[in-house]
mmCIF file with all atom_site columns, C-alpha atoms in Angstrom:
data_model
loop_
_atom_site.group_PDB
_atom_site.id
_atom_site.type_symbol
_atom_site.label_atom_id
_atom_site.label_alt_id
_atom_site.label_comp_id
_atom_site.label_asym_id
_atom_site.label_entity_id
_atom_site.label_seq_id
_atom_site.pdbx_PDB_ins_code
_atom_site.Cartn_x
_atom_site.Cartn_y
_atom_site.Cartn_z
_atom_site.occupancy
_atom_site.B_iso_or_equiv
_atom_site.pdbx_formal_charge
_atom_site.auth_seq_id
_atom_site.auth_comp_id
_atom_site.auth_asym_id
_atom_site.auth_atom_id
_atom_site.pdbx_PDB_model_num
ATOM 1   C CA . MET A 1 1   ? 0.000  0.000   -0.001 1.00 51.00 ? 1   MET A CA 1
ATOM 2   C CA . ALA A 1 2   ? 1.332  3.410   -0.975 1.00 61.00 ? 2   ALA A CA 1
ATOM 3   C CA . SER A 1 3   ? 1.049  6.537   1.143  1.00 85.00 ? 3   SER A CA 1
ATOM 4   C CA . LYS A 1 4   ? 1.869  10.140  0.357  1.00 89.00 ? 4   LYS A CA 1
ATOM 5   C CA . VAL A 1 5   ? 4.850  11.679  2.106  1.00 92.00 ? 5   VAL A CA 1
ATOM 6   C CA . ILE A 1 6   ? 6.358  15.128  2.071  1.00 93.00 ? 6   ILE A CA 1
ATOM 7   C CA . HIS A 1 7   ? 10.117 15.546  1.732  1.00 94.00 ? 7   HIS A CA 1
ATOM 8   C CA . ALA A 1 8   ? 11.670 18.718  3.117  1.00 95.00 ? 8   ALA A CA 1
ATOM 9   C CA . PHE A 1 9   ? 15.283 19.374  2.100  1.00 96.00 ? 9   PHE A CA 1
ATOM 10  C CA . TYR A 1 10  ? 17.743 21.353  4.216  1.00 95.00 ? 10  TYR A CA 1
ATOM 11  C CA . ASP A 1 11  ? 21.298 22.401  3.423  1.00 93.00 ? 11  ASP A CA 1
ATOM 12  C CA . ASP A 1 12  ? 22.515 22.944  7.004  1.00 93.00 ? 12  ASP A CA 1
ATOM 13  C CA . ASP A 1 13  ? 22.447 20.594  9.990  1.00 92.00 ? 13  ASP A CA 1
ATOM 14  C CA . ASP A 1 14  ? 21.683 23.381  12.479 1.00 94.00 ? 14  ASP A CA 1
ATOM 15  C CA . VAL A 1 15  ? 18.652 24.455  10.438 1.00 94.00 ? 15  VAL A CA 1
ATOM 16  C CA . LEU A 1 16  ? 17.581 20.797  10.282 1.00 94.00 ? 16  LEU A CA 1
ATOM 17  C CA . MET A 1 17  ? 17.809 20.465  14.092 1.00 95.00 ? 17  MET A CA 1
ATOM 18  C CA . LEU A 1 18  ? 15.645 23.553  14.600 1.00 95.00 ? 18  LEU A CA 1
ATOM 19  C CA . ALA A 1 19  ? 13.176 22.254  11.990 1.00 95.00 ? 19  ALA A CA 1
ATOM 20  C CA . VAL A 1 20  ? 12.905 18.874  13.735 1.00 95.00 ? 20  VAL A CA 1
ATOM 21  C CA . LYS A 1 21  ? 12.223 20.612  17.049 1.00 94.00 ? 21  LYS A CA 1
ATOM 22  C CA . LYS A 1 22  ? 9.515  22.819  15.442 1.00 94.00 ? 22  LYS A CA 1
ATOM 23  C CA . VAL A 1 23  ? 7.850  19.842  13.755 1.00 93.00 ? 23  VAL A CA 1
ATOM 24  C CA . LYS A 1 24  ? 7.874  17.834  17.007 1.00 93.00 ? 24  LYS A CA 1
ATOM 25  C CA . ALA A 1 25  ? 6.481  20.885  18.862 1.00 92.00 ? 25  ALA A CA 1
ATOM 26  C CA . ALA A 1 26  ? 3.610  20.901  16.333 1.00 91.00 ? 26  ALA A CA 1
ATOM 27  C CA . LYS A 1 27  ? 2.869  17.278  17.455 1.00 91.00 ? 27  LYS A CA 1
ATOM 28  C CA . LEU A 1 28  ? 3.675  15.789  14.031 1.00 91.00 ? 28  LEU A CA 1
ATOM 29  C CA . HIS A 1 29  ? 5.343  12.416  13.520 1.00 91.00 ? 29  HIS A CA 1
ATOM 30  C CA . ILE A 1 30  ? 8.597  12.429  11.543 1.00 93.00 ? 30  ILE A CA 1
ATOM 31  C CA . GLU A 1 31  ? 8.927  9.187   9.595  1.00 92.00 ? 31  GLU A CA 1
ATOM 32  C CA . GLU A 1 32  ? 12.651 9.488   8.919  1.00 92.00 ? 32  GLU A CA 1
ATOM 33  C CA . VAL A 1 33  ? 15.519 11.952  8.555  1.00 95.00 ? 33  VAL A CA 1
ATOM 34  C CA . TYR A 1 34  ? 18.227 11.210  5.979  1.00 94.00 ? 34  TYR A CA 1
ATOM 35  C CA . CYS A 1 35  ? 21.634 12.835  6.553  1.00 94.00 ? 35  CYS A CA 1
ATOM 36  C CA . PRO A 1 36  ? 25.006 12.695  4.777  1.00 94.00 ? 36  PRO A CA 1
ATOM 37  C CA . PHE A 1 37  ? 26.740 12.400  8.173  1.00 93.00 ? 37  PHE A CA 1
ATOM 38  C CA . PRO A 1 38  ? 25.683 11.759  11.795 1.00 92.00 ? 38  PRO A CA 1
ATOM 39  C CA . VAL A 1 39  ? 24.089 14.808  13.431 1.00 93.00 ? 39  VAL A CA 1
ATOM 40  C CA . HIS A 1 40  ? 24.738 14.976  17.171 1.00 94.00 ? 40  HIS A CA 1
ATOM 41  C CA . GLY A 1 41  ? 21.501 15.166  19.176 1.00 92.00 ? 41  GLY A CA 1
ATOM 42  C CA . LEU A 1 42  ? 19.180 14.384  16.255 1.00 93.00 ? 42  LEU A CA 1
ATOM 43  C CA . ASP A 1 43  ? 17.983 11.126  17.808 1.00 91.00 ? 43  ASP A CA 1
ATOM 44  C CA . LYS A 1 44  ? 16.958 12.906  21.010 1.00 92.00 ? 44  LYS A CA 1
ATOM 45  C CA . ALA A 1 45  ? 15.301 15.733  19.086 1.00 92.00 ? 45  ALA A CA 1
ATOM 46  C CA . MET A 1 46  ? 13.266 13.170  17.114 1.00 92.00 ? 46  MET A CA 1
ATOM 47  C CA . GLY A 1 47  ? 12.260 11.397  20.323 1.00 90.00 ? 47  GLY A CA 1
ATOM 48  C CA . LEU A 1 48  ? 13.878 8.071   19.444 1.00 90.00 ? 48  LEU A CA 1
ATOM 49  C CA . ALA A 1 49  ? 14.416 5.542   22.208 1.00 89.00 ? 49  ALA A CA 1
ATOM 50  C CA . PRO A 1 50  ? 18.037 4.889   23.218 1.00 88.00 ? 50  PRO A CA 1
ATOM 51  C CA . THR A 1 51  ? 19.665 1.849   21.658 1.00 86.00 ? 51  THR A CA 1
ATOM 52  C CA . ARG A 1 52  ? 19.892 -1.437  23.522 1.00 87.00 ? 52  ARG A CA 1
ATOM 53  C CA . LEU A 1 53  ? 22.774 -2.763  21.446 1.00 87.00 ? 53  LEU A CA 1
ATOM 54  C CA . ALA A 1 54  ? 25.213 -2.245  24.336 1.00 90.00 ? 54  ALA A CA 1
ATOM 55  C CA . ILE A 1 55  ? 23.273 -4.780  26.405 1.00 94.00 ? 55  ILE A CA 1
ATOM 56  C CA . THR A 1 56  ? 23.559 -7.346  23.614 1.00 95.00 ? 56  THR A CA 1
ATOM 57  C CA . ALA A 1 57  ? 27.294 -6.617  23.318 1.00 95.00 ? 57  ALA A CA 1
ATOM 58  C CA . PHE A 1 58  ? 27.725 -7.439  27.007 1.00 97.00 ? 58  PHE A CA 1
ATOM 59  C CA . LEU A 1 59  ? 25.710 -10.643 26.660 1.00 97.00 ? 59  LEU A CA 1
ATOM 60  C CA . TYR A 1 60  ? 27.691 -11.684 23.582 1.00 98.00 ? 60  TYR A CA 1
ATOM 61  C CA . GLY A 1 61  ? 30.907 -11.023 25.506 1.00 97.00 ? 61  GLY A CA 1
ATOM 62  C CA . LEU A 1 62  ? 29.674 -13.325 28.273 1.00 98.00 ? 62  LEU A CA 1
ATOM 63  C CA . VAL A 1 63  ? 28.946 -16.012 25.680 1.00 98.00 ? 63  VAL A CA 1
ATOM 64  C CA . GLY A 1 64  ? 32.519 -15.645 24.382 1.00 97.00 ? 64  GLY A CA 1
ATOM 65  C CA . LEU A 1 65  ? 33.942 -15.860 27.900 1.00 97.00 ? 65  LEU A CA 1
ATOM 66  C CA . THR A 1 66  ? 31.898 -18.989 28.595 1.00 97.00 ? 66  THR A CA 1
ATOM 67  C CA . VAL A 1 67  ? 32.956 -20.640 25.345 1.00 97.00 ? 67  VAL A CA 1
ATOM 68  C CA . ALA A 1 68  ? 36.623 -19.812 26.074 1.00 96.00 ? 68  ALA A CA 1
ATOM 69  C CA . THR A 1 69  ? 36.437 -21.204 29.600 1.00 95.00 ? 69  THR A CA 1
ATOM 70  C CA . LEU A 1 70  ? 34.695 -24.423 28.595 1.00 96.00 ? 70  LEU A CA 1
ATOM 71  C CA . MET A 1 71  ? 36.916 -24.903 25.544 1.00 95.00 ? 71  MET A CA 1
ATOM 72  C CA . MET A 1 72  ? 40.189 -24.443 27.457 1.00 92.00 ? 72  MET A CA 1
ATOM 73  C CA . ASN A 1 73  ? 39.047 -26.634 30.330 1.00 91.00 ? 73  ASN A CA 1
ATOM 74  C CA . TYR A 1 74  ? 38.132 -29.426 27.957 1.00 92.00 ? 74  TYR A CA 1
ATOM 75  C CA . ILE A 1 75  ? 41.161 -29.149 25.674 1.00 89.00 ? 75  ILE A CA 1
ATOM 76  C CA . MET A 1 76  ? 43.929 -28.458 28.216 1.00 85.00 ? 76  MET A CA 1
ATOM 77  C CA . ILE A 1 77  ? 42.680 -30.184 31.389 1.00 85.00 ? 77  ILE A CA 1
ATOM 78  C CA . GLU A 1 78  ? 40.270 -33.017 30.552 1.00 85.00 ? 78  GLU A CA 1
ATOM 79  C CA . ASP A 1 79  ? 40.956 -34.235 27.012 1.00 86.00 ? 79  ASP A CA 1
ATOM 80  C CA . TRP A 1 80  ? 44.711 -33.804 26.541 1.00 84.00 ? 80  TRP A CA 1
ATOM 81  C CA . PRO A 1 81  ? 46.505 -32.647 29.720 1.00 80.00 ? 81  PRO A CA 1
ATOM 82  C CA . GLN A 1 82  ? 50.114 -31.794 28.983 1.00 77.00 ? 82  GLN A CA 1
ATOM 83  C CA . ASP A 1 83  ? 53.201 -31.570 31.156 1.00 75.00 ? 83  ASP A CA 1
ATOM 84  C CA . ILE A 1 84  ? 54.718 -28.281 29.963 1.00 74.00 ? 84  ILE A CA 1
ATOM 85  C CA . GLY A 1 85  ? 58.073 -27.370 31.509 1.00 74.00 ? 85  GLY A CA 1
ATOM 86  C CA . GLY A 1 86  ? 57.593 -29.860 34.325 1.00 71.00 ? 86  GLY A CA 1
ATOM 87  C CA . LYS A 1 87  ? 54.264 -28.264 35.332 1.00 71.00 ? 87  LYS A CA 1
ATOM 88  C CA . PRO A 1 88  ? 51.387 -30.706 34.877 1.00 70.00 ? 88  PRO A CA 1
ATOM 89  C CA . SER A 1 89  ? 47.830 -29.481 34.238 1.00 72.00 ? 89  SER A CA 1
ATOM 90  C CA . PHE A 1 90  ? 45.874 -30.884 37.169 1.00 77.00 ? 90  PHE A CA 1
ATOM 91  C CA . SER A 1 91  ? 43.174 -28.233 37.393 1.00 81.00 ? 91  SER A CA 1
ATOM 92  C CA . TYR A 1 92  ? 41.811 -25.259 35.519 1.00 82.00 ? 92  TYR A CA 1
ATOM 93  C CA . LEU A 1 93  ? 42.454 -22.833 38.378 1.00 83.00 ? 93  LEU A CA 1
ATOM 94  C CA . GLU A 1 94  ? 46.185 -23.696 38.523 1.00 81.00 ? 94  GLU A CA 1
ATOM 95  C CA . ASN A 1 95  ? 46.515 -22.690 34.878 1.00 82.00 ? 95  ASN A CA 1
ATOM 96  C CA . LEU A 1 96  ? 44.122 -19.719 34.917 1.00 84.00 ? 96  LEU A CA 1
ATOM 97  C CA . PRO A 1 97  ? 46.812 -16.996 34.479 1.00 85.00 ? 97  PRO A CA 1
ATOM 98  C CA . ALA A 1 98  ? 47.916 -18.622 31.214 1.00 84.00 ? 98  ALA A CA 1
ATOM 99  C CA . PHE A 1 99  ? 44.315 -18.732 29.980 1.00 88.00 ? 99  PHE A CA 1
ATOM 100 C CA . VAL A 1 100 ? 43.481 -15.041 30.593 1.00 94.00 ? 100 VAL A CA 1
ATOM 101 C CA . PRO A 1 101 ? 44.666 -13.808 27.154 1.00 94.00 ? 101 PRO A CA 1
ATOM 102 C CA . ILE A 1 102 ? 42.604 -16.453 25.382 1.00 94.00 ? 102 ILE A CA 1
ATOM 103 C CA . MET A 1 103 ? 39.567 -15.603 27.500 1.00 96.00 ? 103 MET A CA 1
ATOM 104 C CA . PHE A 1 104 ? 39.949 -11.909 26.658 1.00 97.00 ? 104 PHE A CA 1
ATOM 105 C CA . GLU A 1 105 ? 40.402 -12.566 22.934 1.00 97.00 ? 105 GLU A CA 1
ATOM 106 C CA . LEU A 1 106 ? 37.353 -14.811 22.635 1.00 97.00 ? 106 LEU A CA 1
ATOM 107 C CA . THR A 1 107 ? 35.247 -12.363 24.665 1.00 97.00 ? 107 THR A CA 1
ATOM 108 C CA . VAL A 1 108 ? 36.116 -9.555  22.236 1.00 97.00 ? 108 VAL A CA 1
ATOM 109 C CA . PHE A 1 109 ? 35.808 -11.842 19.193 1.00 98.00 ? 109 PHE A CA 1
ATOM 110 C CA . PHE A 1 110 ? 32.302 -13.044 20.076 1.00 98.00 ? 110 PHE A CA 1
ATOM 111 C CA . ALA A 1 111 ? 31.081 -9.574  21.095 1.00 97.00 ? 111 ALA A CA 1
ATOM 112 C CA . ALA A 1 112 ? 32.381 -7.910  17.931 1.00 97.00 ? 112 ALA A CA 1
ATOM 113 C CA . HIS A 1 113 ? 31.232 -10.480 15.400 1.00 97.00 ? 113 HIS A CA 1
ATOM 114 C CA . LEU A 1 114 ? 27.826 -11.120 16.943 1.00 97.00 ? 114 LEU A CA 1
ATOM 115 C CA . MET A 1 115 ? 27.252 -7.354  17.278 1.00 95.00 ? 115 MET A CA 1
ATOM 116 C CA . VAL A 1 116 ? 27.859 -6.866  13.550 1.00 94.00 ? 116 VAL A CA 1
ATOM 117 C CA . ILE A 1 117 ? 25.402 -9.657  12.747 1.00 94.00 ? 117 ILE A CA 1
ATOM 118 C CA . THR A 1 118 ? 22.849 -8.230  15.193 1.00 93.00 ? 118 THR A CA 1
ATOM 119 C CA . PHE A 1 119 ? 23.238 -4.726  13.754 1.00 90.00 ? 119 PHE A CA 1
ATOM 120 C CA . TYR A 1 120 ? 22.669 -5.931  10.197 1.00 91.00 ? 120 TYR A CA 1
ATOM 121 C CA . LEU A 1 121 ? 19.655 -8.040  11.153 1.00 91.00 ? 121 LEU A CA 1
ATOM 122 C CA . ARG A 1 122 ? 18.143 -5.271  13.301 1.00 89.00 ? 122 ARG A CA 1
ATOM 123 C CA . SER A 1 123 ? 18.674 -2.715  10.532 1.00 86.00 ? 123 SER A CA 1
ATOM 124 C CA . ARG A 1 124 ? 17.294 -5.144  7.963  1.00 87.00 ? 124 ARG A CA 1
ATOM 125 C CA . LEU A 1 125 ? 20.475 -4.889  5.902  1.00 87.00 ? 125 LEU A CA 1
ATOM 126 C CA . TRP A 1 126 ? 21.552 -7.824  3.816  1.00 84.00 ? 126 TRP A CA 1
ATOM 127 C CA . PRO A 1 127 ? 23.458 -8.346  0.578  1.00 85.00 ? 127 PRO A CA 1
ATOM 128 C CA . PHE A 1 128 ? 21.768 -7.067  -2.584 1.00 86.00 ? 128 PHE A CA 1
ATOM 129 C CA . LYS A 1 129 ? 19.165 -5.059  -0.660 1.00 86.00 ? 129 LYS A CA 1
ATOM 130 C CA . GLU A 1 130 ? 17.880 -2.052  -2.556 1.00 85.00 ? 130 GLU A CA 1
ATOM 131 C CA . ALA A 1 131 ? 18.720 1.306   -1.039 1.00 81.00 ? 131 ALA A CA 1
ATOM 132 C CA . GLU A 1 132 ? 15.828 3.050   0.732  1.00 82.00 ? 132 GLU A CA 1
ATOM 133 C CA . ASN A 1 133 ? 17.330 6.518   0.344  1.00 85.00 ? 133 ASN A CA 1
ATOM 134 C CA . PRO A 1 134 ? 14.693 8.679   -1.410 1.00 88.00 ? 134 PRO A CA 1
ATOM 135 C CA . ASP A 1 135 ? 17.172 11.201  -2.879 1.00 87.00 ? 135 ASP A CA 1
ATOM 136 C CA . VAL A 1 136 ? 20.859 10.800  -3.721 1.00 89.00 ? 136 VAL A CA 1
ATOM 137 C CA . ARG A 1 137 ? 21.634 14.349  -2.578 1.00 90.00 ? 137 ARG A CA 1
ATOM 138 C CA . THR A 1 138 ? 21.336 13.173  1.029  1.00 90.00 ? 138 THR A CA 1
ATOM 139 C CA . THR A 1 139 ? 24.550 11.203  0.550  1.00 88.00 ? 139 THR A CA 1
ATOM 140 C CA . ASP A 1 140 ? 26.416 14.383  -0.393 1.00 91.00 ? 140 ASP A CA 1
ATOM 141 C CA . ASP A 1 141 ? 25.315 17.719  1.048  1.00 91.00 ? 141 ASP A CA 1
ATOM 142 C CA . HIS A 1 142 ? 21.556 17.803  1.767  1.00 94.00 ? 142 HIS A CA 1
ATOM 143 C CA . PHE A 1 143 ? 19.398 16.696  4.680  1.00 95.00 ? 143 PHE A CA 1
ATOM 144 C CA . LEU A 1 144 ? 15.898 15.307  4.126  1.00 95.00 ? 144 LEU A CA 1
ATOM 145 C CA . MET A 1 145 ? 12.998 15.137  6.587  1.00 95.00 ? 145 MET A CA 1
ATOM 146 C CA . GLU A 1 146 ? 10.173 12.763  5.643  1.00 94.00 ? 146 GLU A CA 1
ATOM 147 C CA . ILE A 1 147 ? 6.685  13.216  7.089  1.00 92.00 ? 147 ILE A CA 1
ATOM 148 C CA . GLU A 1 148 ? 3.571  11.223  6.144  1.00 91.00 ? 148 GLU A CA 1
ATOM 149 C CA . ILE A 1 149 ? 0.652  13.302  4.857  1.00 89.00 ? 149 ILE A CA 1
ATOM 150 C CA . HIS A 1 150 ? -2.789 12.830  6.470  1.00 87.00 ? 150 HIS A CA 1
ATOM 151 C CA . ASP A 1 151 ? -5.041 15.332  4.635  1.00 86.00 ? 151 ASP A CA 1
ATOM 152 C CA . ASN A 1 152 ? -2.811 18.173  5.866  1.00 86.00 ? 152 ASN A CA 1
ATOM 153 C CA . GLU A 1 153 ? -0.574 18.791  2.857  1.00 86.00 ? 153 GLU A CA 1
ATOM 154 C CA . GLN A 1 154 ? -0.840 22.578  2.736  1.00 89.00 ? 154 GLN A CA 1
ATOM 155 C CA . GLU A 1 155 ? -0.428 22.911  6.521  1.00 90.00 ? 155 GLU A CA 1
ATOM 156 C CA . LEU A 1 156 ? 2.714  20.756  6.395  1.00 90.00 ? 156 LEU A CA 1
ATOM 157 C CA . ARG A 1 157 ? 4.086  22.653  3.398  1.00 91.00 ? 157 ARG A CA 1
ATOM 158 C CA . ASP A 1 158 ? 3.626  26.001  5.186  1.00 91.00 ? 158 ASP A CA 1
ATOM 159 C CA . LEU A 1 159 ? 5.182  24.720  8.413  1.00 92.00 ? 159 LEU A CA 1
ATOM 160 C CA . LEU A 1 160 ? 8.190  23.250  6.624  1.00 92.00 ? 160 LEU A CA 1
ATOM 161 C CA . MET A 1 161 ? 8.772  26.403  4.561  1.00 92.00 ? 161 MET A CA 1
ATOM 162 C CA . ASN A 1 162 ? 8.829  28.385  7.833  1.00 92.00 ? 162 ASN A CA 1
ATOM 163 C CA . THR A 1 163 ? 11.481 26.027  9.224  1.00 92.00 ? 163 THR A CA 1
ATOM 164 C CA . GLY A 1 164 ? 13.986 26.934  6.516  1.00 91.00 ? 164 GLY A CA 1
ATOM 165 C CA . ALA A 1 165 ? 13.495 24.130  3.990  1.00 91.00 ? 165 ALA A CA 1
ATOM 166 C CA . VAL A 1 166 ? 15.236 24.849  0.692  1.00 93.00 ? 166 VAL A CA 1
ATOM 167 C CA . GLU A 1 167 ? 12.998 22.454  -1.258 1.00 92.00 ? 167 GLU A CA 1
ATOM 168 C CA . ILE A 1 168 ? 9.756  20.578  -0.588 1.00 92.00 ? 168 ILE A CA 1
ATOM 169 C CA . ASN A 1 169 ? 8.523  17.604  -2.635 1.00 91.00 ? 169 ASN A CA 1
ATOM 170 C CA . ILE A 1 170 ? 5.523  15.293  -2.401 1.00 90.00 ? 170 ILE A CA 1
ATOM 171 C CA . SER A 1 171 ? 5.955  11.628  -3.312 1.00 88.00 ? 171 SER A CA 1
ATOM 172 C CA . GLU A 1 172 ? 4.423  8.195   -2.923 1.00 86.00 ? 172 GLU A CA 1
ATOM 173 C CA . LYS A 1 173 ? 6.033  5.813   -0.455 1.00 80.00 ? 173 LYS A CA 1
ATOM 174 C CA . ASN A 1 174 ? 5.480  2.088   -0.712 1.00 71.00 ? 174 ASN A CA 1
ATOM 175 C CA . SER A 1 175 ? 5.171  0.454   2.694  1.00 61.00 ? 175 SER A CA 1
ATOM 176 C CA . HIS A 1 176 ? 7.018  -2.854  2.936  1.00 55.00 ? 176 HIS A CA 1
#
């Protein structure tokens, strides 16, 4: 199903921030803002919830630490204990200082790789996915604010012109 959206273009990030605040003050919902670079404070101005990816990073790190501990215990203590330099491997705790670097590396490895996978899945990014960017200028030097139209086209157009938009377009957006 297609819906009509209004695209307001801005050529300055400070003007965009003020525009977002004015639109939110008018109790309108901003669908998306496309920017050529990250704009500090834009997420808060839009009212977006803080990310929970840091929690998943911690949990993935714990998974890596657990895998490292179980793997080293099995390999070095239970399955194939070795007498290295006259020091036999009787227990995991006796050899713990030697295992710390491996534990650290696997913690970082699991956290990093699983975070990348989580980010791509959460963002719905995968190979050969078509770009959702409505205008190529937003990858260079323009900012775009997208708002869905609900029988208020002229009101939105007037509001956005007063916020400093350099261009305003109406288009159809296909909902996926």
